GROMACS .gro file of C-alpha atoms in nm:
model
  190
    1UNK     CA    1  11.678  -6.381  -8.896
    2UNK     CA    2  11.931  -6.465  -9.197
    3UNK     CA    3  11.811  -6.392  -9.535
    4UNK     CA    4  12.010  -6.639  -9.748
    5UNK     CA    5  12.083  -6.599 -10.088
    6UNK     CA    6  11.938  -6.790 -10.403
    7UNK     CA    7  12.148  -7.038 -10.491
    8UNK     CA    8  12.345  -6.941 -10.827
    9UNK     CA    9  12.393  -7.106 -11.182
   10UNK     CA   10  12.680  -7.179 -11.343
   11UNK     CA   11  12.613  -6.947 -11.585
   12UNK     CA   12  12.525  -6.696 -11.308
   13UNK     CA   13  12.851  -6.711 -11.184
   14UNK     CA   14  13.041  -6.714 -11.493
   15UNK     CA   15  12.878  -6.384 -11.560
   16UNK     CA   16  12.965  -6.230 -11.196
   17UNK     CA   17  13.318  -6.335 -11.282
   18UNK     CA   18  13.330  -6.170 -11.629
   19UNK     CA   19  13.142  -5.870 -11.458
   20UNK     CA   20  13.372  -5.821 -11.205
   21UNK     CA   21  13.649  -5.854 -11.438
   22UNK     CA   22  13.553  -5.590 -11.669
   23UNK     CA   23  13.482  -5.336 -11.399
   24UNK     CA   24  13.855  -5.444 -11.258
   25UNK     CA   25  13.986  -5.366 -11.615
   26UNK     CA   26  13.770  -5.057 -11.652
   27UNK     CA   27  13.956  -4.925 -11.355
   28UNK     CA   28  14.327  -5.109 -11.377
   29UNK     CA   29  14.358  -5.288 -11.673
   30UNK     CA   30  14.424  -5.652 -11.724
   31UNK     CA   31  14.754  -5.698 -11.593
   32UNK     CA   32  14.658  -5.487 -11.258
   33UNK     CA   33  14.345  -5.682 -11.251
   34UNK     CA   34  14.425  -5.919 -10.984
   35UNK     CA   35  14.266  -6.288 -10.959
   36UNK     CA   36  14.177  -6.210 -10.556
   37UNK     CA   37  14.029  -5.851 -10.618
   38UNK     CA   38  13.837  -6.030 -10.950
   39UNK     CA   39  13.700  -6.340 -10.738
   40UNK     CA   40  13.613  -6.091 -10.382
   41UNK     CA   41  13.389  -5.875 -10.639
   42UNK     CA   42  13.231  -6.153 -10.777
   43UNK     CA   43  13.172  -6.253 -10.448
   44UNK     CA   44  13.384  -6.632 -10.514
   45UNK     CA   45  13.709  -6.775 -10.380
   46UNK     CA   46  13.980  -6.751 -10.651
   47UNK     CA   47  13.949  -7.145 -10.640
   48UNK     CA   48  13.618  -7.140 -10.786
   49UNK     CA   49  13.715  -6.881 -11.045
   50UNK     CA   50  13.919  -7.199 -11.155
   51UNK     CA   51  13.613  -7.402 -11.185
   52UNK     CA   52  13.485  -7.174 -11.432
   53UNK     CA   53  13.783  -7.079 -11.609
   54UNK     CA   54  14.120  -7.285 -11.618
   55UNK     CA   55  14.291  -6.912 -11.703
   56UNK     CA   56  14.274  -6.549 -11.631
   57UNK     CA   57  14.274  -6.564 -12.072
   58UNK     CA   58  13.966  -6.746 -12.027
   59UNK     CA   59  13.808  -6.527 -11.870
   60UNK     CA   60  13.945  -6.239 -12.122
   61UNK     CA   61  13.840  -6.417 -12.410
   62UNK     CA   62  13.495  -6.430 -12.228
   63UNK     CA   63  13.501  -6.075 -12.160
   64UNK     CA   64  13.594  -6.000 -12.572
   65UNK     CA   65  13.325  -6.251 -12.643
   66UNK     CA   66  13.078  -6.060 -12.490
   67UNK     CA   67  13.172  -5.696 -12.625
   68UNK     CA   68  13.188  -5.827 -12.963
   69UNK     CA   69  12.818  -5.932 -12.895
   70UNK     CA   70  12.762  -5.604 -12.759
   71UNK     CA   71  12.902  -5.428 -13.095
   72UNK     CA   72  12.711  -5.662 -13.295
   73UNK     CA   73  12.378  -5.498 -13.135
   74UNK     CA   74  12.450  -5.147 -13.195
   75UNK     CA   75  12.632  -5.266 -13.582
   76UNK     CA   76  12.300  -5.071 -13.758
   77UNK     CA   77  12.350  -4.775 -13.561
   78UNK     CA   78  12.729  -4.754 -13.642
   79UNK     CA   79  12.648  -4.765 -13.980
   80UNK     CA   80  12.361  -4.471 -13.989
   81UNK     CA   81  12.563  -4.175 -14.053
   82UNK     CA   82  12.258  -3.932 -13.892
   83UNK     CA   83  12.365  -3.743 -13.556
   84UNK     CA   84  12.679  -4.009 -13.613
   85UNK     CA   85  12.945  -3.784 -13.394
   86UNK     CA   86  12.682  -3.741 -13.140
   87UNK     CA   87  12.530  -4.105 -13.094
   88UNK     CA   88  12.902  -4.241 -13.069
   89UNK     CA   89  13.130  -3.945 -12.911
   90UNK     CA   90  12.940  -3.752 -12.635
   91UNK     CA   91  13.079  -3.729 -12.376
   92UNK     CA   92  12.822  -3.774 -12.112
   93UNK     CA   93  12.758  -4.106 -12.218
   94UNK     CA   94  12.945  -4.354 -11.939
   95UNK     CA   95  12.846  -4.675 -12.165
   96UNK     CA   96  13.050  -4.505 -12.469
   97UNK     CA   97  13.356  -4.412 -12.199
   98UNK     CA   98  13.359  -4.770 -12.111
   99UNK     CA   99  13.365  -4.892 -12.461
  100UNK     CA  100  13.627  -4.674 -12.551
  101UNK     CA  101  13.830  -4.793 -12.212
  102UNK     CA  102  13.758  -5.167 -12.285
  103UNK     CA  103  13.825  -5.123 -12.649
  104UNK     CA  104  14.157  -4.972 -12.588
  105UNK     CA  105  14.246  -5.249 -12.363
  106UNK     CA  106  14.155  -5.533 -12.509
  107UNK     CA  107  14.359  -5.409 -12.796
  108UNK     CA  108  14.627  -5.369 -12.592
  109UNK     CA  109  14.601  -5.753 -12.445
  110UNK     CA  110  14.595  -5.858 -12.808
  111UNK     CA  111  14.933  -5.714 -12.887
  112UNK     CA  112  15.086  -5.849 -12.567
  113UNK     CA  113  14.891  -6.180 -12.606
  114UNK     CA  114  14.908  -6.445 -12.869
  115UNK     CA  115  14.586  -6.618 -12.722
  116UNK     CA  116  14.388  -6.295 -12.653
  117UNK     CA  117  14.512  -6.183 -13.026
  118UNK     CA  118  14.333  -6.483 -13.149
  119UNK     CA  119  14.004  -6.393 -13.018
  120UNK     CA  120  14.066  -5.985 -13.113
  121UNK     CA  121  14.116  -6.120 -13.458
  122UNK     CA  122  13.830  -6.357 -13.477
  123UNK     CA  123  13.587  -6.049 -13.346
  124UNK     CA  124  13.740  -5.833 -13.570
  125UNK     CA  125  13.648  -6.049 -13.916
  126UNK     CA  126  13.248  -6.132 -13.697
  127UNK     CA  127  13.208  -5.723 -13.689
  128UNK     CA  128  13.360  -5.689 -14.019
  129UNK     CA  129  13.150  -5.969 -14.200
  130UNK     CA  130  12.802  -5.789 -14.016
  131UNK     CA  131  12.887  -5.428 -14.100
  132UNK     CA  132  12.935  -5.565 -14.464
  133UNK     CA  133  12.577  -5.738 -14.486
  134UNK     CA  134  12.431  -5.437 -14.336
  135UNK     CA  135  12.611  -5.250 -14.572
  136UNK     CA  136  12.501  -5.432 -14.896
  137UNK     CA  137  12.130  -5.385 -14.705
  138UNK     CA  138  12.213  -5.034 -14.715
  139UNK     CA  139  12.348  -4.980 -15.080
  140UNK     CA  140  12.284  -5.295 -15.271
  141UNK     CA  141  12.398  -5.181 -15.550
  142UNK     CA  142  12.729  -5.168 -15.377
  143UNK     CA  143  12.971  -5.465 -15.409
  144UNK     CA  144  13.130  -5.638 -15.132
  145UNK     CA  145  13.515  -5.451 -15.181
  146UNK     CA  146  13.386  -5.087 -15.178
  147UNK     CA  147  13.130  -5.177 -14.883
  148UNK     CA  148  13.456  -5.325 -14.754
  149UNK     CA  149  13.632  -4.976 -14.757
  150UNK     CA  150  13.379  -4.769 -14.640
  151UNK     CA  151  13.372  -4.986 -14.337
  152UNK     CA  152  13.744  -4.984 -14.303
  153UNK     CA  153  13.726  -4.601 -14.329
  154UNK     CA  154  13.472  -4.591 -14.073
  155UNK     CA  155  13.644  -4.765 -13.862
  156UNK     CA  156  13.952  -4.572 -13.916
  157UNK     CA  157  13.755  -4.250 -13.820
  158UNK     CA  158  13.574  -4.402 -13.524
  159UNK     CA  159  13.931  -4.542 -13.392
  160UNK     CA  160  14.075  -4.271 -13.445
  161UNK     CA  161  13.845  -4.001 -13.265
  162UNK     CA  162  13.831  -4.326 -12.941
  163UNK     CA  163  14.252  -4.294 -12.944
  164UNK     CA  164  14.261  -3.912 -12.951
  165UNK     CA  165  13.966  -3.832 -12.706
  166UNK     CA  166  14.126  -3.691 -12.432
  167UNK     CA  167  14.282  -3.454 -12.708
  168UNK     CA  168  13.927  -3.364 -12.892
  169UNK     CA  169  13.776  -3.018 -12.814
  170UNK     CA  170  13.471  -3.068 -12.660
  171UNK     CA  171  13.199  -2.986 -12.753
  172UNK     CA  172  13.285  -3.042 -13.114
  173UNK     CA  173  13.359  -2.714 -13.275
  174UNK     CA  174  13.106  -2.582 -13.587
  175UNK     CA  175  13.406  -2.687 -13.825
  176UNK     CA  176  13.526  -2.981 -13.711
  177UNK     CA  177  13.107  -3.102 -13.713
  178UNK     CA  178  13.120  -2.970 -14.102
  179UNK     CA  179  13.454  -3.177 -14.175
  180UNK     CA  180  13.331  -3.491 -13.989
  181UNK     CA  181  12.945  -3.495 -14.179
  182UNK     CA  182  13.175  -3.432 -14.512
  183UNK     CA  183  13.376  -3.762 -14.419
  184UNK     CA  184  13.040  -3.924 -14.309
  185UNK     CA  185  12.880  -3.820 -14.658
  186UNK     CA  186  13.150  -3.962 -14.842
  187UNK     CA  187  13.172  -4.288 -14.651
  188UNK     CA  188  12.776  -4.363 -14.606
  189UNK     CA  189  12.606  -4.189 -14.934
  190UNK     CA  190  12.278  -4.072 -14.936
   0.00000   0.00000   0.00000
């Protein structure tokens, strides 16, 4: 007896197709992500990929669409400066690995790719304008340009410690934790 299997939405399969894209890119990146290898783990012909998506930047810009929506979620959390090295740099974590792997690609798209730099930018100024308003939450007494900078600094830090992880001593070392919550108390004030 054959089991068959429910039939799919569009939207179903528009999400197989961005899910099997970002575990492609997890493992290759974009450019080695191949159309064929993208459409046999989403369980699709590559001709139906095309129904869904007239380009493989389609599907990219899908794929940023959706981790800027993931960001978005966790925004408060970035923010709160308690356990802030931990919550965001441990190691164990395989969600935070494959941030930091999609985050360094998709960055990497946008500097190769005037439609994918579109998007990056446009994601960029969504986070920016929701860290601010959580910000102003946080500190209202704060105005918009020095909630602006703390963010940017923030960023800087977290961007920073994502580009040079393979180079960080781990686990963090009693003095570099001491440096890092003296950064963290400048940037986000009691």
């Amino acid at each position: 007896m054959r089991i068959s299997k429910q039939p799919c939405s569009s939207d179903q399969r528009k999400q197989r197709i961005i899910d099997a894209t970002e575990q492609h890119v997890l493992i290759k990146g974009f450019h080695k992500a191949s159309m064929s290898e993208i459409a046999k783990s989403a369980e699709l012909s590559v001709g139906q990929i095309y129904r869904y998506f007239a380009h493989k930047d389609d599907i990219i810009c899908a794929l940023v669409e959706q981790f800027t929506q993931r960001k978005l979620q966790f925004m408060a959390s970035f923010l709160d400066k308690k356990d802030w090295l931990d919550r965001h740099f441990t190691e164990s974590s395989l969600d935070n690995n494959n941030m930091r792997i999609m985050h360094a690609e998709i960055k990497a798209e946008a500097a190769r790719n005037p439609v994918i730099s579109i998007i990056y930018t446009e994601s960029h100024t969504l986070l920016q304008k929701r860290a601010i308003t959580i910000m102003k939450q946080l500190y209202p007494s704060m105005d918009e340009k020095e909630a602006m900078a703390r963010i940017e600094m923030l960023i800087t830090l977290k961007e920073g410690l994502l580009v040079r992880w393979d180079f960080q001593p781990r686990p963090f070392s009693k003095e570099i934790r001491q440096m890092y919550n003296q950064i963290l108390d400048t940037i986000l004030p009691d």
